[in-house]
Coordinates of C-alpha atoms in Angstrom, one line a residue:
Chain A
M1 CA 136.1 115.1 117.8
L2 CA 135.8 113.5 114.4
E3 CA 138.5 110.9 115.1
P4 CA 136.3 107.9 116.0
I5 CA 134.2 108.6 112.8
I6 CA 137.3 108.9 110.6
N7 CA 138.8 105.8 112.1
F8 CA 135.7 103.7 111.7
L9 CA 135.1 104.9 108.1
T10 CA 138.8 104.3 107.3
N11 CA 138.6 100.7 108.3
I12 CA 135.4 100.2 106.4
L13 CA 136.9 101.8 103.3
V14 CA 140.0 99.5 103.5
W15 CA 137.6 96.5 103.9
V16 CA 135.7 97.6 100.8
Y17 CA 139.0 97.9 98.9
D18 CA 139.8 94.4 99.9
V19 CA 136.4 93.0 98.9
L20 CA 136.7 94.8 95.5
G21 CA 139.9 93.1 94.5
H22 CA 142.3 95.9 95.7
N23 CA 140.9 98.6 93.4
F24 CA 141.0 101.8 95.4
G25 CA 139.3 103.9 92.8
L26 CA 136.3 101.6 92.7
A27 CA 136.4 101.4 96.5
I28 CA 136.0 105.2 96.8
I29 CA 133.1 105.2 94.3
V30 CA 131.3 102.3 96.0
F31 CA 132.0 103.6 99.5
T32 CA 130.7 107.1 98.6
I33 CA 127.5 105.6 97.3
L34 CA 127.1 103.4 100.4
I35 CA 127.5 106.4 102.7
R36 CA 125.1 108.5 100.5
L37 CA 122.6 105.7 100.6
A38 CA 122.8 105.5 104.4
T39 CA 122.2 109.2 104.7
A40 CA 119.5 109.3 102.0
P41 CA 116.6 109.5 104.5
L42 CA 118.2 112.6 106.0
T43 CA 118.6 114.2 102.6
K44 CA 114.9 113.5 101.8
A45 CA 113.8 115.1 105.1
Q46 CA 115.9 118.1 104.3
L47 CA 114.5 118.4 100.9
E48 CA 110.9 118.2 102.1
S49 CA 111.5 120.8 104.7
S50 CA 113.2 123.2 102.2
K51 CA 110.3 122.8 99.9
K52 CA 107.8 123.7 102.6
M53 CA 109.8 126.7 103.5
Q54 CA 110.1 127.7 99.9
E55 CA 106.3 127.5 99.4
L56 CA 105.8 129.5 102.5
Q57 CA 108.2 132.2 101.5
G58 CA 106.4 132.4 98.1
S59 CA 103.0 132.8 99.7
K60 CA 101.2 136.1 99.6
K61 CA 100.6 136.1 103.4
Y62 CA 104.3 135.8 104.0
Q63 CA 105.3 138.5 101.6
D64 CA 102.6 140.9 102.9
M65 CA 104.0 140.3 106.4
Q66 CA 107.5 141.2 105.2
K67 CA 106.2 144.5 103.8
K68 CA 104.0 145.3 106.8
Y69 CA 106.7 144.9 109.4
K70 CA 109.6 146.0 107.3
S71 CA 110.6 148.7 109.8
D72 CA 110.1 146.6 112.9
P73 CA 112.3 143.5 112.7
Q74 CA 111.4 142.3 116.2
K75 CA 107.7 142.2 115.4
L76 CA 108.4 140.6 112.0
Q77 CA 110.3 137.8 113.8
Q78 CA 107.4 137.2 116.2
E79 CA 104.9 137.1 113.4
Q80 CA 107.0 134.7 111.4
A81 CA 107.3 132.4 114.4
K82 CA 103.6 132.4 114.7
L83 CA 103.1 131.6 111.0
F84 CA 105.6 128.8 111.2
Q85 CA 103.7 127.3 114.1
E86 CA 100.3 127.7 112.4
M87 CA 101.6 125.9 109.3
G88 CA 103.5 123.2 111.3
I89 CA 106.9 124.2 109.9
N90 CA 110.1 123.8 111.9
P91 CA 112.6 126.3 110.5
L92 CA 115.4 124.2 111.8
A93 CA 114.2 121.1 110.1
G94 CA 116.2 122.0 107.0
C95 CA 119.4 122.5 108.9
L96 CA 119.3 119.5 111.3
P97 CA 119.8 116.8 108.6
T98 CA 122.7 118.8 107.3
L99 CA 124.2 119.0 110.8
V100 CA 124.0 115.3 111.2
Q101 CA 125.4 114.6 107.7
F102 CA 128.2 117.0 107.9
P103 CA 130.5 115.0 110.3
I104 CA 129.9 111.9 108.1
I105 CA 130.8 113.7 104.9
I106 CA 133.9 115.3 106.4
G107 CA 134.8 112.0 108.0
L108 CA 134.5 110.3 104.6
Y109 CA 136.7 112.9 103.1
W110 CA 139.3 112.5 105.8
S111 CA 139.2 108.7 105.7
I112 CA 140.0 108.8 101.9
T113 CA 142.9 111.1 102.6
R114 CA 144.1 108.9 105.4
V115 CA 144.0 105.7 103.4
L116 CA 145.9 107.3 100.6
A117 CA 148.8 107.9 103.1
A118 CA 151.2 109.7 100.9
S119 CA 153.7 110.5 103.6
P120 CA 155.3 108.6 106.5
H121 CA 153.3 110.5 109.2
Q122 CA 150.1 109.7 107.4
M123 CA 151.0 106.1 107.0
L124 CA 151.8 105.8 110.7
I125 CA 148.5 107.4 111.7
L126 CA 146.7 105.0 109.3
M127 CA 148.5 102.0 110.7
K128 CA 147.8 103.0 114.3
G129 CA 144.0 103.0 113.7
M130 CA 143.7 99.8 111.6
W131 CA 141.8 97.0 113.3
L132 CA 141.3 94.7 110.3
S133 CA 143.2 91.5 110.9
N134 CA 144.6 91.4 107.4
A135 CA 145.6 95.1 107.2
A136 CA 149.3 94.3 106.9
N137 CA 148.6 92.5 103.6
L138 CA 146.5 95.4 102.3
L139 CA 148.8 98.4 103.0
P140 CA 150.0 100.3 101.2
I141 CA 146.9 100.8 99.1
N142 CA 147.3 100.3 95.4
N143 CA 146.8 104.0 94.3
H144 CA 146.4 103.4 90.6
F145 CA 143.0 103.8 89.0
L146 CA 142.6 104.3 85.2
W147 CA 145.2 106.8 84.3
M148 CA 145.4 108.3 87.8
D149 CA 147.7 108.0 90.8
L150 CA 145.0 108.6 93.4
S151 CA 147.5 110.1 95.9
Q152 CA 148.6 112.8 93.5
P153 CA 146.7 115.7 91.8
E154 CA 145.2 114.3 88.6
R155 CA 146.5 115.4 85.2
L156 CA 145.8 113.5 81.9
V157 CA 149.1 113.5 80.0
L158 CA 148.7 112.9 76.3
D159 CA 151.5 112.9 73.7
F160 CA 150.1 115.7 71.6
I161 CA 149.5 118.0 74.6
P162 CA 152.5 120.3 75.5
A163 CA 154.3 119.3 78.7
N164 CA 154.2 122.7 80.4
L165 CA 150.8 124.3 79.9
P166 CA 150.3 127.7 81.5
L167 CA 148.8 127.5 85.0
I168 CA 148.1 123.8 84.9
G169 CA 151.5 122.4 84.1
A170 CA 151.8 118.9 82.5
G171 CA 148.5 117.6 81.4
I172 CA 144.8 118.3 81.5
P173 CA 143.1 118.3 84.9
V174 CA 140.2 116.2 83.6
L175 CA 138.9 115.3 87.1
A176 CA 138.8 118.9 88.3
I177 CA 136.8 119.8 85.1
L178 CA 134.4 117.0 85.6
V179 CA 134.0 117.9 89.3
W180 CA 133.3 121.5 88.4
I181 CA 130.7 120.5 85.7
T182 CA 128.9 118.0 88.0
S183 CA 129.0 120.3 91.0
Y184 CA 127.5 123.1 88.9
L185 CA 124.9 120.9 87.4
Q186 CA 124.0 119.5 90.8
S187 CA 123.6 122.9 92.4
K188 CA 121.7 124.4 89.5
M189 CA 119.3 121.5 89.0
M190 CA 118.6 121.0 92.7
T191 CA 118.0 124.7 93.6
P192 CA 114.4 125.7 93.7
T193 CA 113.7 129.0 92.0
S194 CA 112.2 131.8 94.0
N195 CA 109.3 133.9 92.7
N196 CA 110.3 136.7 94.9
P197 CA 112.8 139.1 93.4
N198 CA 113.7 140.5 96.8
D199 CA 114.3 137.0 98.3
Q200 CA 117.7 137.3 100.0
T201 CA 117.9 133.6 100.5
A202 CA 117.6 133.0 96.8
A203 CA 120.2 135.6 96.1
M204 CA 122.5 133.9 98.6
T205 CA 121.8 130.5 96.9
R206 CA 122.6 132.0 93.5
S207 CA 126.0 133.0 94.7
M208 CA 126.6 129.6 96.3
T209 CA 125.8 127.8 93.1
T210 CA 128.5 129.8 91.3
I211 CA 131.2 129.9 94.0
M212 CA 131.0 126.4 95.6
P213 CA 131.5 124.4 92.3
L214 CA 134.6 126.5 91.6
M215 CA 135.9 126.0 95.1
I216 CA 135.4 122.2 95.0
A217 CA 137.0 122.0 91.5
Y218 CA 140.0 124.0 92.8
I219 CA 140.4 121.6 95.8
T220 CA 140.3 118.7 93.3
F221 CA 142.9 120.5 91.1
L222 CA 145.3 121.0 94.1
Y223 CA 144.8 117.8 96.1
S224 CA 144.9 114.1 95.5
A225 CA 142.8 112.5 92.7
G226 CA 141.2 110.2 95.3
L227 CA 139.4 113.2 96.7
G228 CA 138.3 114.4 93.3
L229 CA 136.9 110.9 92.6
Y230 CA 135.0 111.1 95.9
F231 CA 133.5 114.6 94.9
L232 CA 132.6 113.3 91.4
A233 CA 130.9 110.1 92.7
G234 CA 129.0 112.2 95.3
N235 CA 127.8 114.7 92.8
L236 CA 126.6 112.0 90.3
F237 CA 124.9 110.2 93.2
S238 CA 123.1 113.4 94.3
I239 CA 122.0 114.2 90.8
G240 CA 120.6 110.6 90.4
Q241 CA 119.0 110.6 93.8
Y242 CA 117.2 113.9 93.1
A243 CA 116.1 112.7 89.7
L244 CA 114.6 109.6 91.2
M245 CA 112.8 111.8 93.7
G246 CA 111.5 114.0 90.9
K247 CA 113.2 117.0 92.3
L248 CA 115.5 118.0 89.5
N249 CA 114.9 121.5 87.9
I250 CA 116.3 120.8 84.5
K251 CA 114.9 124.2 83.3
N252 CA 117.3 125.9 85.7
L253 CA 120.1 125.1 83.3
I254 CA 118.5 127.2 80.5
P255 CA 119.0 130.9 81.0
G256 CA 115.7 132.8 81.4
R257 CA 113.6 129.6 81.7
A258 CA 113.8 128.9 85.4
K259 CA 110.9 127.0 86.8
K260 CA 108.1 129.3 87.9
Chain B
M1 CA 122.2 140.8 99.6
N2 CA 123.2 142.6 102.8
K3 CA 126.6 142.7 104.3
T4 CA 125.9 140.3 107.2
R5 CA 124.7 137.6 104.8
K6 CA 127.8 138.0 102.6
L7 CA 129.9 137.6 105.7
L8 CA 127.9 134.5 106.7
I9 CA 128.5 132.9 103.4
L10 CA 132.2 133.6 103.5
A11 CA 132.4 132.3 107.1
G12 CA 130.6 129.1 106.1
M13 CA 132.9 128.5 103.1
L14 CA 135.9 129.2 105.2
A15 CA 134.8 126.7 107.8
V16 CA 134.3 124.0 105.0
A17 CA 137.7 124.9 103.5
L18 CA 139.4 124.6 106.9
L19 CA 137.8 121.2 107.6
L20 CA 138.6 119.9 104.2
G21 CA 142.0 121.4 104.3
G22 CA 142.9 119.7 107.5
C23 CA 143.2 122.7 109.8
S24 CA 142.6 121.0 113.1
G25 CA 143.5 124.0 115.2
K26 CA 147.0 122.6 115.9
G27 CA 148.6 124.5 113.0
F28 CA 151.3 122.8 111.0
V29 CA 150.6 119.1 110.4
P30 CA 153.9 117.3 109.8
T31 CA 154.3 114.9 107.0
S32 CA 157.5 113.3 108.2
W33 CA 160.3 113.7 110.7
P34 CA 163.6 115.5 110.0
G35 CA 166.5 113.8 108.2
V36 CA 170.0 114.6 109.6
T37 CA 173.4 114.5 107.9
L38 CA 176.7 115.2 109.7
S39 CA 179.0 117.5 107.9
E40 CA 182.4 116.1 106.7
S41 CA 184.2 118.2 109.2
G42 CA 182.0 116.9 112.0
D43 CA 181.3 120.2 113.6
S44 CA 177.9 120.9 111.8
L45 CA 174.7 119.1 111.1
Y46 CA 172.4 119.5 108.1
I47 CA 168.8 119.1 109.2
A48 CA 166.1 118.7 106.5
H49 CA 162.7 119.7 107.8
N50 CA 159.7 121.0 105.9
L51 CA 160.5 124.2 103.9
G52 CA 164.3 124.1 104.3
I53 CA 167.6 122.4 105.1
Y54 CA 169.5 124.0 107.9
R55 CA 173.1 123.9 108.8
V56 CA 173.4 123.9 112.6
S57 CA 176.3 124.0 115.0
Q58 CA 176.8 120.6 116.5
T59 CA 177.9 121.9 119.9
S60 CA 175.2 124.6 120.5
G61 CA 172.3 123.8 118.1
T62 CA 172.3 127.3 116.6
Q63 CA 171.5 127.8 113.0
Q64 CA 174.4 128.8 110.7
L65 CA 172.8 128.6 107.2
A66 CA 169.5 127.8 105.6
F67 CA 169.0 126.2 102.2
P68 CA 167.9 126.8 99.5
A69 CA 169.2 130.3 99.1
E70 CA 165.8 131.2 97.5
G71 CA 162.7 129.4 98.5
I72 CA 161.2 127.0 95.9
N73 CA 157.4 127.1 95.7
G74 CA 155.9 123.8 97.0
A75 CA 159.2 122.2 97.9
T76 CA 159.5 120.4 101.3
Y77 CA 162.4 118.3 102.5
F78 CA 162.4 115.6 105.2
S79 CA 165.2 113.2 104.2
A80 CA 168.9 113.6 105.0
P81 CA 170.7 115.6 102.3
V82 CA 173.5 113.9 100.4
F83 CA 176.8 115.6 99.7
T84 CA 179.0 115.0 96.6
D85 CA 182.7 115.5 96.3
D86 CA 182.2 118.3 93.8
G87 CA 180.4 120.5 96.3
Q88 CA 176.7 119.7 95.6
M89 CA 174.1 119.1 98.2
I90 CA 171.4 116.8 96.9
A91 CA 168.0 117.2 98.5
A92 CA 164.9 115.0 97.9
S93 CA 161.7 116.8 98.0
Y94 CA 158.0 116.0 98.5
N95 CA 157.1 118.1 95.5
N96 CA 158.3 115.3 93.2
H97 CA 161.7 116.9 92.6
L98 CA 165.3 116.1 93.4
Y99 CA 167.3 119.2 93.8
S100 CA 171.0 119.9 93.6
F101 CA 172.2 123.0 95.5
D102 CA 175.6 124.5 95.8
A103 CA 176.7 123.3 99.3
A104 CA 178.5 126.6 99.9
N105 CA 175.9 129.1 99.1
G106 CA 172.6 127.3 98.5
A107 CA 172.2 128.3 94.9
L108 CA 170.2 125.8 92.7
N109 CA 172.4 123.8 90.3
W110 CA 169.8 121.6 88.7
E111 CA 166.5 119.8 89.4
F112 CA 165.1 116.5 88.3
K113 CA 161.3 115.8 88.3
A114 CA 159.6 112.5 88.8
R115 CA 155.9 111.5 88.9
S116 CA 155.7 111.3 92.6
R117 CA 157.4 112.2 95.9
F118 CA 161.0 111.6 96.8
I119 CA 160.4 110.4 100.3
A120 CA 164.0 109.0 100.9
S121 CA 167.5 110.3 100.2
P122 CA 169.3 109.0 97.2
L123 CA 172.2 106.6 97.4
L124 CA 175.5 108.0 95.9
L125 CA 177.6 105.3 94.4
D126 CA 180.5 105.7 92.0
G127 CA 179.4 109.2 90.9
V128 CA 175.8 108.2 90.3
L129 CA 172.7 109.1 92.3
Y130 CA 170.2 106.2 92.8
A131 CA 167.0 108.0 93.8
P132 CA 164.0 106.0 95.0
N133 CA 160.6 107.5 94.3
A134 CA 157.1 106.9 95.6
D135 CA 156.1 106.2 91.9
G136 CA 157.9 102.9 92.2
N137 CA 161.0 103.9 90.1
L138 CA 164.6 103.9 91.1
Y139 CA 166.2 106.7 89.1
A140 CA 169.9 106.6 88.2
I141 CA 170.9 110.2 87.8
S142 CA 174.2 111.7 86.9
L143 CA 175.7 114.4 89.0
A144 CA 174.7 116.9 86.3
G145 CA 171.1 115.9 86.8
E146 CA 170.6 113.8 83.7
L147 CA 168.6 110.6 83.9
L148 CA 170.8 107.6 83.1
N149 CA 168.6 104.7 83.8
T150 CA 165.4 103.6 85.6
F151 CA 164.4 100.5 87.4
E152 CA 160.7 100.0 88.0
A153 CA 159.5 98.1 91.1
G154 CA 156.0 97.0 91.7
D155 CA 155.1 99.7 94.2
G156 CA 156.4 102.9 95.9
L157 CA 160.0 103.2 97.1
W158 CA 160.3 105.0 100.4
A159 CA 163.7 103.8 101.5
T160 CA 167.2 104.7 100.5
P161 CA 168.9 101.7 98.8
A162 CA 171.9 100.1 100.5
T163 CA 175.1 98.9 98.8
D164 CA 178.1 96.6 99.6
G165 CA 180.0 98.3 96.7
E166 CA 179.1 95.4 94.3
A167 CA 175.3 95.6 94.2
I168 CA 172.5 97.9 95.1
F169 CA 169.9 96.5 97.5
L170 CA 166.5 98.0 97.3
S171 CA 163.5 97.5 99.5
S172 CA 160.1 98.2 98.2
M173 CA 156.5 98.6 99.3
D174 CA 155.7 95.8 96.8
S175 CA 157.0 93.5 99.6
K176 CA 160.2 92.7 97.6
V177 CA 163.9 93.2 98.2
Y178 CA 165.9 93.6 95.0
S179 CA 169.5 93.2 94.2
L180 CA 170.5 95.4 91.2
A181 CA 173.6 95.8 89.3
P182 CA 174.9 99.4 89.6
G183 CA 174.7 101.3 86.3
S184 CA 172.6 98.9 84.3
L185 CA 170.1 98.3 87.1
N186 CA 169.7 94.7 85.9
V187 CA 168.1 92.5 88.5
N188 CA 170.5 90.1 90.2
W189 CA 167.8 88.6 92.3
E190 CA 164.5 89.6 93.9
T191 CA 162.9 88.1 97.0
D192 CA 159.4 88.4 98.3
A193 CA 159.7 89.4 102.0
G194 CA 155.9 88.9 102.6
G195 CA 155.1 92.5 103.6
A196 CA 155.8 96.1 102.5
I197 CA 159.2 97.5 103.5
V198 CA 159.9 101.2 104.1
S199 CA 163.3 101.0 105.6
T200 CA 166.8 100.6 104.2
P201 CA 168.2 97.1 104.3
V202 CA 171.1 96.6 106.8
I203 CA 174.0 94.8 105.2
D204 CA 176.5 92.6 106.9
V205 CA 179.2 91.5 104.5
E206 CA 180.9 89.4 107.1
S207 CA 177.9 87.1 107.5
G208 CA 176.8 87.5 103.9
L209 CA 173.3 88.6 105.0
L210 CA 171.1 91.6 104.7
Y211 CA 168.3 92.4 107.2
V212 CA 164.9 94.0 106.8
G213 CA 161.7 94.4 108.8
T214 CA 158.3 94.2 107.1
F215 CA 154.8 95.5 107.6
N216 CA 153.9 91.8 108.0
G217 CA 155.6 91.8 111.4
E218 CA 158.7 89.9 110.6
V219 CA 162.5 90.5 110.6
L220 CA 164.3 88.6 107.8
G221 CA 167.9 87.6 107.2
I222 CA 168.4 87.3 103.5
S223 CA 171.5 86.0 101.6
L224 CA 173.3 88.9 99.9
E225 CA 174.5 86.5 97.2
V226 CA 171.4 84.8 96.0
G227 CA 168.5 86.5 97.9
R228 CA 167.5 83.3 99.8
I229 CA 165.6 83.9 103.1
E230 CA 168.0 82.4 105.6
W231 CA 165.8 83.1 108.7
R232 CA 162.7 85.0 109.6
A233 CA 161.6 86.0 113.1
E234 CA 158.1 87.2 114.1
T235 CA 157.3 90.4 115.9
E236 CA 154.1 91.5 117.6
A237 CA 153.4 94.3 115.2
W238 CA 154.4 96.0 111.9
I239 CA 158.0 97.0 111.5
W240 CA 158.8 100.5 110.1
G241 CA 162.4 101.3 110.9
P242 CA 165.5 99.4 110.0
P243 CA 167.3 97.1 112.5
A244 CA 170.5 98.2 114.1
L245 CA 173.3 95.5 113.9
V246 CA 175.9 95.5 116.6
D247 CA 178.3 92.7 117.5
G248 CA 176.1 89.9 116.0
T249 CA 172.8 91.2 117.6
L250 CA 170.0 92.9 115.7
Y251 CA 167.9 95.5 117.6
V252 CA 164.6 96.5 116.1
G253 CA 161.4 98.2 117.2
D254 CA 157.8 97.7 116.0
L255 CA 154.8 100.0 115.8
D256 CA 153.3 98.6 119.1
G257 CA 156.3 99.9 120.9
N258 CA 158.1 96.5 121.4
L259 CA 161.9 96.7 121.1
Y260 CA 163.5 93.3 120.3
A261 CA 167.0 91.9 120.2
F262 CA 167.6 88.9 117.9
E263 CA 170.7 86.9 117.1
A264 CA 171.7 88.1 113.6
T265 CA 172.9 84.8 112.4
G266 CA 171.8 81.2 112.7
T267 CA 168.0 81.1 113.0
G268 CA 167.5 84.7 114.3
E269 CA 166.7 83.5 117.8
P270 CA 165.1 86.2 120.0
V271 CA 167.4 87.4 122.9
W272 CA 165.1 89.8 124.7
T273 CA 162.0 92.0 124.3
I274 CA 161.0 95.2 126.1
Q275 CA 157.7 97.0 125.8
L276 CA 157.9 100.8 125.4
D277 CA 155.1 103.3 125.0
G278 CA 154.4 104.5 121.5
Q279 CA 155.3 103.6 117.9
I280 CA 159.0 103.0 117.1
A281 CA 159.8 104.2 113.6
G282 CA 163.6 104.6 113.8
A283 CA 166.5 102.2 114.4
P284 CA 167.7 102.3 118.0
L285 CA 171.1 103.8 118.6
V286 CA 173.4 101.2 120.1
T287 CA 176.5 102.4 122.1
S288 CA 178.7 100.8 124.7
D289 CA 176.4 102.4 127.3
G290 CA 173.3 100.8 125.9
L291 CA 170.5 101.5 123.5
Y292 CA 168.6 104.8 122.9
I293 CA 165.3 105.2 121.1
G294 CA 162.3 107.6 120.9
T295 CA 158.7 106.9 120.3
S296 CA 155.6 108.6 118.8
N297 CA 154.3 109.3 122.4
G298 CA 157.1 111.7 123.2
N299 CA 159.2 109.3 125.2
F300 CA 163.0 109.0 125.0
Y301 CA 164.4 105.8 126.4
G302 CA 167.8 104.6 127.6
I303 CA 168.0 100.8 127.8
D304 CA 170.9 98.5 128.9
L305 CA 172.3 96.1 126.4
N306 CA 170.6 93.2 128.3
G307 CA 167.1 94.8 127.7
T308 CA 166.7 96.5 131.1
L309 CA 165.2 99.9 131.1
R310 CA 167.6 102.6 132.3
F311 CA 165.6 105.8 132.0
T312 CA 162.5 107.3 130.4
K313 CA 162.2 111.0 129.6
Y314 CA 158.8 112.2 128.5
F315 CA 158.1 115.3 126.3
E316 CA 154.6 116.5 125.9
D317 CA 153.2 116.9 122.4
V318 CA 156.4 115.8 120.8
L319 CA 156.9 112.9 118.4
L320 CA 160.4 111.4 118.6
L321 CA 160.4 109.2 115.5
G322 CA 163.8 109.6 113.8
T323 CA 166.7 107.2 114.2
P324 CA 168.9 108.6 117.0
T325 CA 172.4 109.6 115.8
L326 CA 175.5 109.8 118.0
V327 CA 177.7 112.8 117.4
E328 CA 180.6 112.9 119.8
D329 CA 178.9 112.7 123.2
L330 CA 175.5 113.9 122.0
I331 CA 172.5 111.8 121.0
L332 CA 170.4 113.6 118.3
V333 CA 166.8 112.7 117.7
G334 CA 164.5 114.2 115.1
S335 CA 161.3 115.5 116.7
D336 CA 158.1 117.1 115.7
G337 CA 156.5 119.3 118.2
A338 CA 155.9 122.9 119.3
D339 CA 159.5 123.3 120.4
G340 CA 162.0 122.3 117.8
V341 CA 162.7 119.7 115.2
L342 CA 165.9 118.2 116.6
M343 CA 166.7 117.4 120.2
A344 CA 170.2 116.7 121.6
F345 CA 170.5 114.5 124.7
N346 CA 173.4 113.4 126.8
A347 CA 173.8 109.7 127.7
N348 CA 171.4 110.2 130.7
G349 CA 168.6 111.6 128.6
V350 CA 169.1 115.2 129.7
V351 CA 168.3 117.7 126.9
Q352 CA 171.4 119.7 125.9
W353 CA 169.8 121.8 123.2
E354 CA 166.8 121.9 120.9
F355 CA 166.9 123.2 117.4
T356 CA 164.0 125.2 115.9
P357 CA 164.5 126.7 112.4
E358 CA 164.7 130.5 112.4
K359 CA 161.7 132.2 110.8

């Protein structure tokens, strides 16, 4: 289902790599930013919808309604639908941009994996889908960026660091650590705080802001550095984008000083 | 948070993890096709595929033994194992290791770790293993697993080096072919072939040439002595597999499914071309009956020596990418599909047996 998207993005990515002087690390960063810029209007729409919904859920009318129909979920649903209609809120408006962005983000992820082509099968699939006329001169991609081999899990090996560290092996997983930090900062700073202590959505969001950064960092730890670079570039872009839109909740980072 | 919501979060995360992890619903995604080595006695085959190397009866295709004796975490094998005179089986692995197992019982003797994957088998020459690695290094390793020397190419090495006994000929993804002195690994000569090379050069001592195909869509005849390009012939698409050289004719396939015959000497004149369906990644098997080759679209072809198609056998959801090997009267082709990793055909393309590793 995603194949045409992956194939299209793969060719664009290789083209960007060519334009940037055969630097694949830089190509991943620039390509991620370009894709995020292209999907920025959707992110904006999603943010505005979430904000409206958050305001509604914090309103007295909404909370009173929750209490009043606590024992009658069907009636509660009907009343909520009425309220959404009255206030001109589409409850799906927050999800739709995500649904549109999701195939693009997954396609981007897969196109990076495909271009790295670390095995014969992957290389054959990559070659089959290339329609750039000079592709034969561009492949295989130069995987080296800074100290990293982008097709391998990243570890920074320094002379004074023991060769076989427990759990992580040879070297420090710098990229996985950076991905974890930026994912955590991103999710913390971009999460609106709920005033309602019984708000189940807020509780769910709190769990996500803890688990998701760990999961993404673990993927970076296990898989190729190219993917880690993509996660890092995406996180930094999102933080910057939200900052420019004035949506960052810096206070969320300070325990007990969440935005009221 | 109630139970349903917790389950929803978990389901969502699982969906993301599956999409990112590449679970497309088809289960195991192969990373290469199996490598096959014929045992010295000729009655068994060693098939390297994914988590193990399997000794299989050549006549029936039944599994006799699985290596290693104890599984090694993260190790996968796709290149043909190499056997030494002192009873070692050398296995290249995608987890950046080269392993030596006891060929009799599968016990691990030693391991050597590099920075990247060992895609191809090592070359064994005069008691030294020359192991190409995707990190661009050719490692010279003793039979005790000690690093003796290293040669660094400009890009990944995905092909087993070739030798005429005097020099080592190495093809690289940096587009070059190198001639190296065994032992010292000093460069005798290096030649830019104009495109990445992922197959072993074919050596013809009689004509004094070696032959390679490149990603640039060319077949080249290169002087063994000085590395001069004596002739180059264009193909329609990128070339992955090595050519097969028989009686002065080179047979080679490209990734658009074209199979070519060229004159191996002179100017590399084309003799004939035939269009097949699917990518060709192996060298065709050439016998007195004709040529045999498989493609990525699950087709197995028999072709007369004059380029006329003799038969096509189609297998659904199977990739027939390996170089066919002739063992007695059977043609063995590495496959990737639901049913087996090696198929044995007779000369008419009728399947005699299929091998699937025992769970």
